[in-house]
Amino acid sequence: MRTLLIANWKMHYGPMKAGGWVRAFRRERLPKEIDIAVAVPHVSLAAARASLGRASIPALASQNSFWAKEGAYTGEVSPDMLQEFGVQYCLVGHSERRALLGETDEMVGKKAAALQSAGIVPVICVGENEAQNKKGEVNKILRQQVTAALAGLKPEGKTPFVFAYEPIWSIGTGKACPAQKAKEAHEVIRAAIQKKFSASLADKVRVIYGGSVDANNISEYITTTGVNGALVGGASLDPRAFAFLCRTANPA
Ligand code: PEP
């Protein structure tokens, strides 16, 4: 299975800076053996696309989408609109959106299904908060979030969907989740996929880890069974540092 690394700029880099990041990243030596994507703010998609031209590395990703095709949804962006920029992946249910904007499991499921119908791979973010972790509720929370997200999804296609396990206490805190704990969480996510679909699909779907990943710890994650890549926030803001992280993830 090919490793997948996704840079998540979060709310950084508008159109004036996005092109510069893409050009600087592309000047670096980039491993072809792994899949690399960059999730940019909606307003920066056009600039990132223009700087990419026909190049396919990094793939373009979005940080969010609405579920309807079009209509009276002021401020929202549809999967078809993202398609026009050649967006290949879209994050859904990032914990920042769940916490700050009230995204529910049901909304996340609707977004994931709509993206899939538009030919965009949903990257569904799931994970427990610190209190839930302390109470030993990790597996329960993951089963709940994954099952809801899978409700409208189809199992077909080369990459039907991706899950990102992102323990909230680990995002942007420098407290990376021990790889063994991430492995256990990924197994719970795979078990829920198997329950809904099949063991063969569960084996095929990439489950990536996110939370304080950097060039120092990336190797530990991607050499852990069942961890198929990473979602990288803070450590993706510098294009050279992120390129180094990508090379570290692929020492070949
Ligand atoms: C993220 O934004 O999804 C994330 C994992 O952030 P960070 O790498 O900064 O913890």
PDB file of C-alpha atoms and ligand atoms in Angstrom:
ATOM      1  CA  MET A   1       0.000   0.000   0.000  1.00  0.00           C
ATOM      2  CA  ARG A   2       1.409   3.423  -0.908  1.00  0.00           C
ATOM      3  CA  THR A   3       2.076   5.786   1.951  1.00  0.00           C
ATOM      4  CA  LEU A   4      -0.060   8.939   1.862  1.00  0.00           C
ATOM      5  CA  LEU A   5       1.202  12.214   3.321  1.00  0.00           C
ATOM      6  CA  ILE A   6      -1.144  15.199   3.415  1.00  0.00           C
ATOM      7  CA  ALA A   7      -0.025  18.704   4.324  1.00  0.00           C
ATOM      8  CA  ASN A   8      -2.782  20.609   6.099  1.00  0.00           C
ATOM      9  CA  TRP A   9      -2.098  24.330   6.005  1.00  0.00           C
ATOM     10  CA  LYS A  10      -5.227  25.018   8.062  1.00  0.00           C
ATOM     11  CA  MET A  11      -6.057  28.759   7.820  1.00  0.00           C
ATOM     12  CA  HIS A  12      -2.636  29.804   6.515  1.00  0.00           C
ATOM     13  CA  TYR A  13      -1.512  31.073   3.126  1.00  0.00           C
ATOM     14  CA  GLY A  14      -3.977  32.978   0.994  1.00  0.00           C
ATOM     15  CA  PRO A  15      -3.613  33.186  -2.790  1.00  0.00           C
ATOM     16  CA  MET A  16      -0.612  35.555  -2.555  1.00  0.00           C
ATOM     17  CA  LYS A  17       1.478  32.995  -0.671  1.00  0.00           C
ATOM     18  CA  ALA A  18       0.056  29.669  -1.869  1.00  0.00           C
ATOM     19  CA  GLY A  19       1.808  29.710  -5.236  1.00  0.00           C
ATOM     20  CA  GLY A  20       5.165  30.404  -3.587  1.00  0.00           C
ATOM     21  CA  TRP A  21       4.768  27.394  -1.273  1.00  0.00           C
ATOM     22  CA  VAL A  22       3.922  25.110  -4.213  1.00  0.00           C
ATOM     23  CA  ARG A  23       6.863  26.347  -6.301  1.00  0.00           C
ATOM     24  CA  ALA A  24       9.322  26.041  -3.409  1.00  0.00           C
ATOM     25  CA  PHE A  25       8.047  22.540  -2.613  1.00  0.00           C
ATOM     26  CA  ARG A  26       8.347  21.440  -6.215  1.00  0.00           C
ATOM     27  CA  ARG A  27      11.944  22.642  -6.403  1.00  0.00           C
ATOM     28  CA  GLU A  28      12.783  20.033  -3.744  1.00  0.00           C
ATOM     29  CA  ARG A  29      13.585  16.376  -4.427  1.00  0.00           C
ATOM     30  CA  LEU A  30      10.255  14.618  -3.964  1.00  0.00           C
ATOM     31  CA  PRO A  31       9.836  10.867  -3.609  1.00  0.00           C
ATOM     32  CA  LYS A  32       7.656   9.330  -6.315  1.00  0.00           C
ATOM     33  CA  GLU A  33       7.075   6.177  -4.290  1.00  0.00           C
ATOM     34  CA  ILE A  34       4.638   7.853  -1.927  1.00  0.00           C
ATOM     35  CA  ASP A  35       1.469   9.880  -2.482  1.00  0.00           C
ATOM     36  CA  ILE A  36       1.739  13.500  -1.368  1.00  0.00           C
ATOM     37  CA  ALA A  37      -1.122  15.997  -1.198  1.00  0.00           C
ATOM     38  CA  VAL A  38      -1.539  19.537   0.055  1.00  0.00           C
ATOM     39  CA  ALA A  39      -4.804  20.707   1.643  1.00  0.00           C
ATOM     40  CA  VAL A  40      -5.116  24.441   1.050  1.00  0.00           C
ATOM     41  CA  PRO A  41      -7.800  26.997   1.971  1.00  0.00           C
ATOM     42  CA  HIS A  42     -10.543  27.287  -0.678  1.00  0.00           C
ATOM     43  CA  VAL A  43      -9.446  30.772  -1.705  1.00  0.00           C
ATOM     44  CA  SER A  44      -5.952  29.454  -2.457  1.00  0.00           C
ATOM     45  CA  LEU A  45      -7.000  26.577  -4.708  1.00  0.00           C
ATOM     46  CA  ALA A  46      -6.722  28.602  -7.911  1.00  0.00           C
ATOM     47  CA  ALA A  47      -3.233  29.905  -7.068  1.00  0.00           C
ATOM     48  CA  ALA A  48      -2.016  26.468  -6.003  1.00  0.00           C
ATOM     49  CA  ARG A  49      -3.465  24.932  -9.179  1.00  0.00           C
ATOM     50  CA  ALA A  50      -1.849  27.615 -11.358  1.00  0.00           C
ATOM     51  CA  SER A  51       1.569  27.007  -9.781  1.00  0.00           C
ATOM     52  CA  LEU A  52       1.177  23.270 -10.157  1.00  0.00           C
ATOM     53  CA  GLY A  53       0.227  23.453 -13.802  1.00  0.00           C
ATOM     54  CA  ARG A  54       0.037  19.904 -15.094  1.00  0.00           C
ATOM     55  CA  ALA A  55       2.256  18.545 -12.321  1.00  0.00           C
ATOM     56  CA  SER A  56       0.579  15.942 -10.162  1.00  0.00           C
ATOM     57  CA  ILE A  57       2.877  16.137  -7.121  1.00  0.00           C
ATOM     58  CA  PRO A  58       1.625  17.314  -4.744  1.00  0.00           C
ATOM     59  CA  ALA A  59      -2.008  16.370  -5.400  1.00  0.00           C
ATOM     60  CA  LEU A  60      -4.406  19.154  -4.574  1.00  0.00           C
ATOM     61  CA  ALA A  61      -6.645  18.707  -1.546  1.00  0.00           C
ATOM     62  CA  SER A  62      -9.346  20.783   0.085  1.00  0.00           C
ATOM     63  CA  GLN A  63      -9.902  21.239   3.805  1.00  0.00           C
ATOM     64  CA  ASN A  64     -13.688  21.115   3.668  1.00  0.00           C
ATOM     65  CA  SER A  65     -16.712  20.796   1.398  1.00  0.00           C
ATOM     66  CA  PHE A  66     -20.463  21.109   1.691  1.00  0.00           C
ATOM     67  CA  TRP A  67     -22.697  18.155   0.770  1.00  0.00           C
ATOM     68  CA  ALA A  68     -25.194  19.704  -1.673  1.00  0.00           C
ATOM     69  CA  LYS A  69     -24.407  20.165  -5.365  1.00  0.00           C
ATOM     70  CA  GLU A  70     -25.571  23.786  -5.463  1.00  0.00           C
ATOM     71  CA  GLY A  71     -28.236  26.036  -4.017  1.00  0.00           C
ATOM     72  CA  ALA A  72     -29.026  28.423  -1.196  1.00  0.00           C
ATOM     73  CA  TYR A  73     -26.065  27.615   1.072  1.00  0.00           C
ATOM     74  CA  THR A  74     -24.348  30.954   1.528  1.00  0.00           C
ATOM     75  CA  GLY A  75     -20.639  30.689   2.100  1.00  0.00           C
ATOM     76  CA  GLU A  76     -20.392  27.014   1.249  1.00  0.00           C
ATOM     77  CA  VAL A  77     -18.455  25.261  -1.511  1.00  0.00           C
ATOM     78  CA  SER A  78     -19.649  22.103  -3.256  1.00  0.00           C
ATOM     79  CA  PRO A  79     -17.710  18.990  -4.280  1.00  0.00           C
ATOM     80  CA  ASP A  80     -18.368  19.840  -7.954  1.00  0.00           C
ATOM     81  CA  MET A  81     -16.753  23.253  -7.470  1.00  0.00           C
ATOM     82  CA  LEU A  82     -13.699  21.577  -5.936  1.00  0.00           C
ATOM     83  CA  GLN A  83     -13.640  19.195  -8.877  1.00  0.00           C
ATOM     84  CA  GLU A  84     -13.160  22.153 -11.205  1.00  0.00           C
ATOM     85  CA  PHE A  85      -9.756  22.762  -9.582  1.00  0.00           C
ATOM     86  CA  GLY A  86      -8.748  19.126  -9.962  1.00  0.00           C
ATOM     87  CA  VAL A  87      -9.001  18.514  -6.216  1.00  0.00           C
ATOM     88  CA  GLN A  88      -8.278  14.842  -5.521  1.00  0.00           C
ATOM     89  CA  TYR A  89      -8.706  14.636  -1.735  1.00  0.00           C
ATOM     90  CA  CYS A  90     -10.827  16.564   0.742  1.00  0.00           C
ATOM     91  CA  LEU A  91     -10.560  16.560   4.521  1.00  0.00           C
ATOM     92  CA  VAL A  92     -13.866  16.113   6.305  1.00  0.00           C
ATOM     93  CA  GLY A  93     -14.698  16.347   9.978  1.00  0.00           C
ATOM     94  CA  HIS A  94     -11.404  17.844  11.114  1.00  0.00           C
ATOM     95  CA  SER A  95     -11.675  18.179  14.896  1.00  0.00           C
ATOM     96  CA  GLU A  96     -11.251  21.947  14.652  1.00  0.00           C
ATOM     97  CA  ARG A  97     -14.418  22.078  12.547  1.00  0.00           C
ATOM     98  CA  ARG A  98     -16.255  19.646  14.789  1.00  0.00           C
ATOM     99  CA  ALA A  99     -15.337  21.684  17.888  1.00  0.00           C
ATOM    100  CA  LEU A 100     -15.584  25.252  16.576  1.00  0.00           C
ATOM    101  CA  LEU A 101     -18.297  24.965  13.950  1.00  0.00           C
ATOM    102  CA  GLY A 102     -20.480  22.240  15.365  1.00  0.00           C
ATOM    103  CA  GLU A 103     -19.927  19.645  12.653  1.00  0.00           C
ATOM    104  CA  THR A 104     -21.732  16.500  13.701  1.00  0.00           C
ATOM    105  CA  ASP A 105     -21.084  12.874  12.746  1.00  0.00           C
ATOM    106  CA  GLU A 106     -24.149  13.071  10.508  1.00  0.00           C
ATOM    107  CA  MET A 107     -22.836  16.145   8.643  1.00  0.00           C
ATOM    108  CA  VAL A 108     -19.436  14.503   8.240  1.00  0.00           C
ATOM    109  CA  GLY A 109     -21.104  11.418   6.740  1.00  0.00           C
ATOM    110  CA  LYS A 110     -23.111  13.533   4.280  1.00  0.00           C
ATOM    111  CA  LYS A 111     -20.008  15.452   3.195  1.00  0.00           C
ATOM    112  CA  ALA A 112     -17.985  12.271   2.719  1.00  0.00           C
ATOM    113  CA  ALA A 113     -20.710  10.677   0.585  1.00  0.00           C
ATOM    114  CA  ALA A 114     -21.139  13.788  -1.571  1.00  0.00           C
ATOM    115  CA  LEU A 115     -17.397  14.041  -2.180  1.00  0.00           C
ATOM    116  CA  GLN A 116     -17.201  10.404  -3.168  1.00  0.00           C
ATOM    117  CA  SER A 117     -20.045  10.884  -5.659  1.00  0.00           C
ATOM    118  CA  ALA A 118     -18.089  13.783  -7.209  1.00  0.00           C
ATOM    119  CA  GLY A 119     -14.984  11.607  -7.608  1.00  0.00           C
ATOM    120  CA  ILE A 120     -13.033  13.214  -4.739  1.00  0.00           C
ATOM    121  CA  VAL A 121     -11.516  10.993  -2.059  1.00  0.00           C
ATOM    122  CA  PRO A 122     -12.857  11.984   1.365  1.00  0.00           C
ATOM    123  CA  VAL A 123     -10.218  11.956   4.107  1.00  0.00           C
ATOM    124  CA  ILE A 124     -12.374  11.482   7.167  1.00  0.00           C
ATOM    125  CA  CYS A 125     -10.843  12.779  10.389  1.00  0.00           C
ATOM    126  CA  VAL A 126     -11.783  10.988  13.590  1.00  0.00           C
ATOM    127  CA  GLY A 127     -10.364  10.961  17.077  1.00  0.00           C
ATOM    128  CA  GLU A 128     -11.037  11.331  20.774  1.00  0.00           C
ATOM    129  CA  ASN A 129     -10.421  14.329  23.006  1.00  0.00           C
ATOM    130  CA  GLU A 130      -8.261  14.278  26.107  1.00  0.00           C
ATOM    131  CA  ALA A 131     -11.110  13.660  28.557  1.00  0.00           C
ATOM    132  CA  GLN A 132     -12.435  10.773  26.476  1.00  0.00           C
ATOM    133  CA  ASN A 133      -8.925   9.365  26.243  1.00  0.00           C
ATOM    134  CA  LYS A 134      -8.491   9.553  30.021  1.00  0.00           C
ATOM    135  CA  LYS A 135     -11.845   7.837  30.548  1.00  0.00           C
ATOM    136  CA  GLY A 136     -10.776   4.943  28.281  1.00  0.00           C
ATOM    137  CA  GLU A 137     -13.395   5.792  25.644  1.00  0.00           C
ATOM    138  CA  VAL A 138     -11.130   5.810  22.583  1.00  0.00           C
ATOM    139  CA  ASN A 139     -12.578   2.701  20.949  1.00  0.00           C
ATOM    140  CA  LYS A 140     -16.181   3.725  21.633  1.00  0.00           C
ATOM    141  CA  ILE A 141     -15.685   7.213  20.146  1.00  0.00           C
ATOM    142  CA  LEU A 142     -13.876   5.863  17.097  1.00  0.00           C
ATOM    143  CA  ARG A 143     -16.550   3.225  16.401  1.00  0.00           C
ATOM    144  CA  GLN A 144     -19.249   5.885  16.680  1.00  0.00           C
ATOM    145  CA  GLN A 145     -17.495   8.390  14.380  1.00  0.00           C
ATOM    146  CA  VAL A 146     -16.380   5.818  11.802  1.00  0.00           C
ATOM    147  CA  THR A 147     -19.757   4.069  11.612  1.00  0.00           C
ATOM    148  CA  ALA A 148     -21.553   7.391  11.072  1.00  0.00           C
ATOM    149  CA  ALA A 149     -19.066   8.455   8.391  1.00  0.00           C
ATOM    150  CA  LEU A 150     -19.446   5.176   6.530  1.00  0.00           C
ATOM    151  CA  ALA A 151     -23.249   5.361   6.400  1.00  0.00           C
ATOM    152  CA  GLY A 152     -23.509   6.785   2.878  1.00  0.00           C
ATOM    153  CA  LEU A 153     -20.192   5.622   1.438  1.00  0.00           C
ATOM    154  CA  LYS A 154     -19.675   3.117  -1.351  1.00  0.00           C
ATOM    155  CA  PRO A 155     -16.927   0.514  -1.306  1.00  0.00           C
ATOM    156  CA  GLU A 156     -16.059   0.811  -5.018  1.00  0.00           C
ATOM    157  CA  GLY A 157     -13.041   2.430  -6.628  1.00  0.00           C
ATOM    158  CA  LYS A 158      -9.287   2.298  -6.265  1.00  0.00           C
ATOM    159  CA  THR A 159      -9.315   4.659  -3.279  1.00  0.00           C
ATOM    160  CA  PRO A 160     -12.902   4.808  -2.031  1.00  0.00           C
ATOM    161  CA  PHE A 161     -12.014   6.800   1.102  1.00  0.00           C
ATOM    162  CA  VAL A 162      -9.256   7.451   3.649  1.00  0.00           C
ATOM    163  CA  PHE A 163      -9.494   7.736   7.427  1.00  0.00           C
ATOM    164  CA  ALA A 164      -7.211   9.984   9.463  1.00  0.00           C
ATOM    165  CA  TYR A 165      -6.892   9.087  13.133  1.00  0.00           C
ATOM    166  CA  GLU A 166      -6.249  12.388  14.880  1.00  0.00           C
ATOM    167  CA  PRO A 167      -6.398  12.289  18.681  1.00  0.00           C
ATOM    168  CA  ILE A 168      -7.452  15.845  19.520  1.00  0.00           C
ATOM    169  CA  TRP A 169      -5.056  16.132  22.473  1.00  0.00           C
ATOM    170  CA  SER A 170      -2.214  15.574  20.074  1.00  0.00           C
ATOM    171  CA  ILE A 171      -3.077  18.155  17.399  1.00  0.00           C
ATOM    172  CA  GLY A 172      -0.751  21.140  17.478  1.00  0.00           C
ATOM    173  CA  THR A 173       0.437  20.308  20.999  1.00  0.00           C
ATOM    174  CA  GLY A 174       3.748  18.559  20.365  1.00  0.00           C
ATOM    175  CA  LYS A 175       2.299  15.564  22.269  1.00  0.00           C
ATOM    176  CA  ALA A 176       2.476  12.964  19.511  1.00  0.00           C
ATOM    177  CA  CYS A 177       0.469   9.822  20.190  1.00  0.00           C
ATOM    178  CA  PRO A 178       2.719   6.782  20.791  1.00  0.00           C
ATOM    179  CA  ALA A 179       2.865   4.743  17.580  1.00  0.00           C
ATOM    180  CA  GLN A 180       1.612   1.627  19.397  1.00  0.00           C
ATOM    181  CA  LYS A 181      -1.505   3.505  20.567  1.00  0.00           C
ATOM    182  CA  ALA A 182      -2.064   4.815  17.031  1.00  0.00           C
ATOM    183  CA  LYS A 183      -1.768   1.238  15.752  1.00  0.00           C
ATOM    184  CA  GLU A 184      -4.485   0.093  18.187  1.00  0.00           C
ATOM    185  CA  ALA A 185      -6.760   2.959  17.129  1.00  0.00           C
ATOM    186  CA  HIS A 186      -6.209   2.144  13.453  1.00  0.00           C
ATOM    187  CA  GLU A 187      -7.219  -1.452  14.170  1.00  0.00           C
ATOM    188  CA  VAL A 188     -10.508  -0.234  15.671  1.00  0.00           C
ATOM    189  CA  ILE A 189     -11.134   1.899  12.561  1.00  0.00           C
ATOM    190  CA  ARG A 190     -10.383  -1.062  10.274  1.00  0.00           C
ATOM    191  CA  ALA A 191     -12.670  -3.335  12.297  1.00  0.00           C
ATOM    192  CA  ALA A 192     -15.546  -0.872  11.784  1.00  0.00           C
ATOM    193  CA  ILE A 193     -14.854  -0.786   8.025  1.00  0.00           C
ATOM    194  CA  GLN A 194     -14.786  -4.582   7.945  1.00  0.00           C
ATOM    195  CA  LYS A 195     -18.072  -4.762   9.848  1.00  0.00           C
ATOM    196  CA  LYS A 196     -19.831  -2.457   7.402  1.00  0.00           C
ATOM    197  CA  PHE A 197     -18.152  -3.717   4.203  1.00  0.00           C
ATOM    198  CA  SER A 198     -15.562  -6.497   4.119  1.00  0.00           C
ATOM    199  CA  ALA A 199     -12.147  -7.553   5.364  1.00  0.00           C
ATOM    200  CA  SER A 200     -10.669  -7.028   1.914  1.00  0.00           C
ATOM    201  CA  LEU A 201     -11.874  -3.428   1.798  1.00  0.00           C
ATOM    202  CA  ALA A 202     -10.662  -2.811   5.365  1.00  0.00           C
ATOM    203  CA  ASP A 203      -7.212  -4.028   4.301  1.00  0.00           C
ATOM    204  CA  LYS A 204      -7.208  -1.799   1.246  1.00  0.00           C
ATOM    205  CA  VAL A 205      -8.331   1.486   2.830  1.00  0.00           C
ATOM    206  CA  ARG A 206      -5.527   3.764   3.987  1.00  0.00           C
ATOM    207  CA  VAL A 207      -5.701   4.863   7.602  1.00  0.00           C
ATOM    208  CA  ILE A 208      -3.271   7.675   8.309  1.00  0.00           C
ATOM    209  CA  TYR A 209      -2.209   9.270  11.590  1.00  0.00           C
ATOM    210  CA  GLY A 210      -2.306  12.971  12.435  1.00  0.00           C
ATOM    211  CA  GLY A 211      -1.152  14.854  15.514  1.00  0.00           C
ATOM    212  CA  SER A 212       2.220  16.585  15.995  1.00  0.00           C
ATOM    213  CA  VAL A 213       3.891  14.611  13.203  1.00  0.00           C
ATOM    214  CA  ASP A 214       7.269  16.000  12.158  1.00  0.00           C
ATOM    215  CA  ALA A 215      10.454  14.878  10.433  1.00  0.00           C
ATOM    216  CA  ASN A 216      11.732  13.380  13.699  1.00  0.00           C
ATOM    217  CA  ASN A 217       8.834  11.020  14.320  1.00  0.00           C
ATOM    218  CA  ILE A 218       7.427  10.297  10.831  1.00  0.00           C
ATOM    219  CA  SER A 219       9.551   7.156  10.388  1.00  0.00           C
ATOM    220  CA  GLU A 220       8.206   5.687  13.587  1.00  0.00           C
ATOM    221  CA  TYR A 221       4.624   6.024  12.345  1.00  0.00           C
ATOM    222  CA  ILE A 222       5.013   4.813   8.821  1.00  0.00           C
ATOM    223  CA  THR A 223       7.001   1.764   9.907  1.00  0.00           C
ATOM    224  CA  THR A 224       4.152   0.806  12.247  1.00  0.00           C
ATOM    225  CA  THR A 225       1.821  -1.840  10.848  1.00  0.00           C
ATOM    226  CA  GLY A 226      -1.544  -0.417   9.867  1.00  0.00           C
ATOM    227  CA  VAL A 227      -0.350   3.220   9.766  1.00  0.00           C
ATOM    228  CA  ASN A 228      -0.424   4.145   6.086  1.00  0.00           C
ATOM    229  CA  GLY A 229       0.703   7.735   6.184  1.00  0.00           C
ATOM    230  CA  ALA A 230       0.206  11.017   8.000  1.00  0.00           C
ATOM    231  CA  LEU A 231      -1.782  14.220   8.080  1.00  0.00           C
ATOM    232  CA  VAL A 232       0.667  16.977   8.913  1.00  0.00           C
ATOM    233  CA  GLY A 233      -0.359  20.422  10.152  1.00  0.00           C
ATOM    234  CA  GLY A 234       2.302  22.683  11.674  1.00  0.00           C
ATOM    235  CA  ALA A 235       5.233  20.795  10.160  1.00  0.00           C
ATOM    236  CA  SER A 236       3.876  21.335   6.644  1.00  0.00           C
ATOM    237  CA  LEU A 237       3.942  25.128   6.650  1.00  0.00           C
ATOM    238  CA  ASP A 238       7.558  25.345   5.539  1.00  0.00           C
ATOM    239  CA  PRO A 239       7.728  23.748   2.063  1.00  0.00           C
ATOM    240  CA  ARG A 240      11.377  22.684   2.415  1.00  0.00           C
ATOM    241  CA  ALA A 241      10.813  21.166   5.828  1.00  0.00           C
ATOM    242  CA  PHE A 242       7.744  19.309   4.545  1.00  0.00           C
ATOM    243  CA  ALA A 243       9.703  18.026   1.540  1.00  0.00           C
ATOM    244  CA  PHE A 244      12.373  16.779   3.947  1.00  0.00           C
ATOM    245  CA  LEU A 245       9.647  15.053   5.985  1.00  0.00           C
ATOM    246  CA  CYS A 246       8.387  13.393   2.762  1.00  0.00           C
ATOM    247  CA  ARG A 247      11.896  12.167   1.916  1.00  0.00           C
ATOM    248  CA  THR A 248      12.313  10.873   5.468  1.00  0.00           C
ATOM    249  CA  ALA A 249       9.072   8.943   5.058  1.00  0.00           C
ATOM    250  CA  ASN A 250      10.578   7.309   2.008  1.00  0.00           C
ATOM    251  CA  PRO A 251      14.236   6.612   2.744  1.00  0.00           C
ATOM    252  CA  ALA A 252      14.653   4.573  -0.471  1.00  0.00           C
TER     253      ALA A 252
HETATM  254  C1  PEP B   1      -3.845  18.699  11.702  1.00  0.00           C
HETATM  255  O1  PEP B   1      -4.062  19.886  11.509  1.00  0.00           O
HETATM  256  O2  PEP B   1      -4.590  17.860  11.232  1.00  0.00           O
HETATM  257  C2  PEP B   1      -2.690  18.322  12.524  1.00  0.00           C
HETATM  258  C3  PEP B   1      -2.426  17.059  12.703  1.00  0.00           C
HETATM  259  O3  PEP B   1      -1.916  19.345  13.033  1.00  0.00           O
HETATM  260  P1  PEP B   1      -0.457  19.230  13.699  1.00  0.00           P
HETATM  261  O4  PEP B   1       0.377  18.374  12.785  1.00  0.00           O
HETATM  262  O5  PEP B   1       0.032  20.614  13.784  1.00  0.00           O
HETATM  263  O6  PEP B   1      -0.622  18.553  15.038  1.00  0.00           O
END
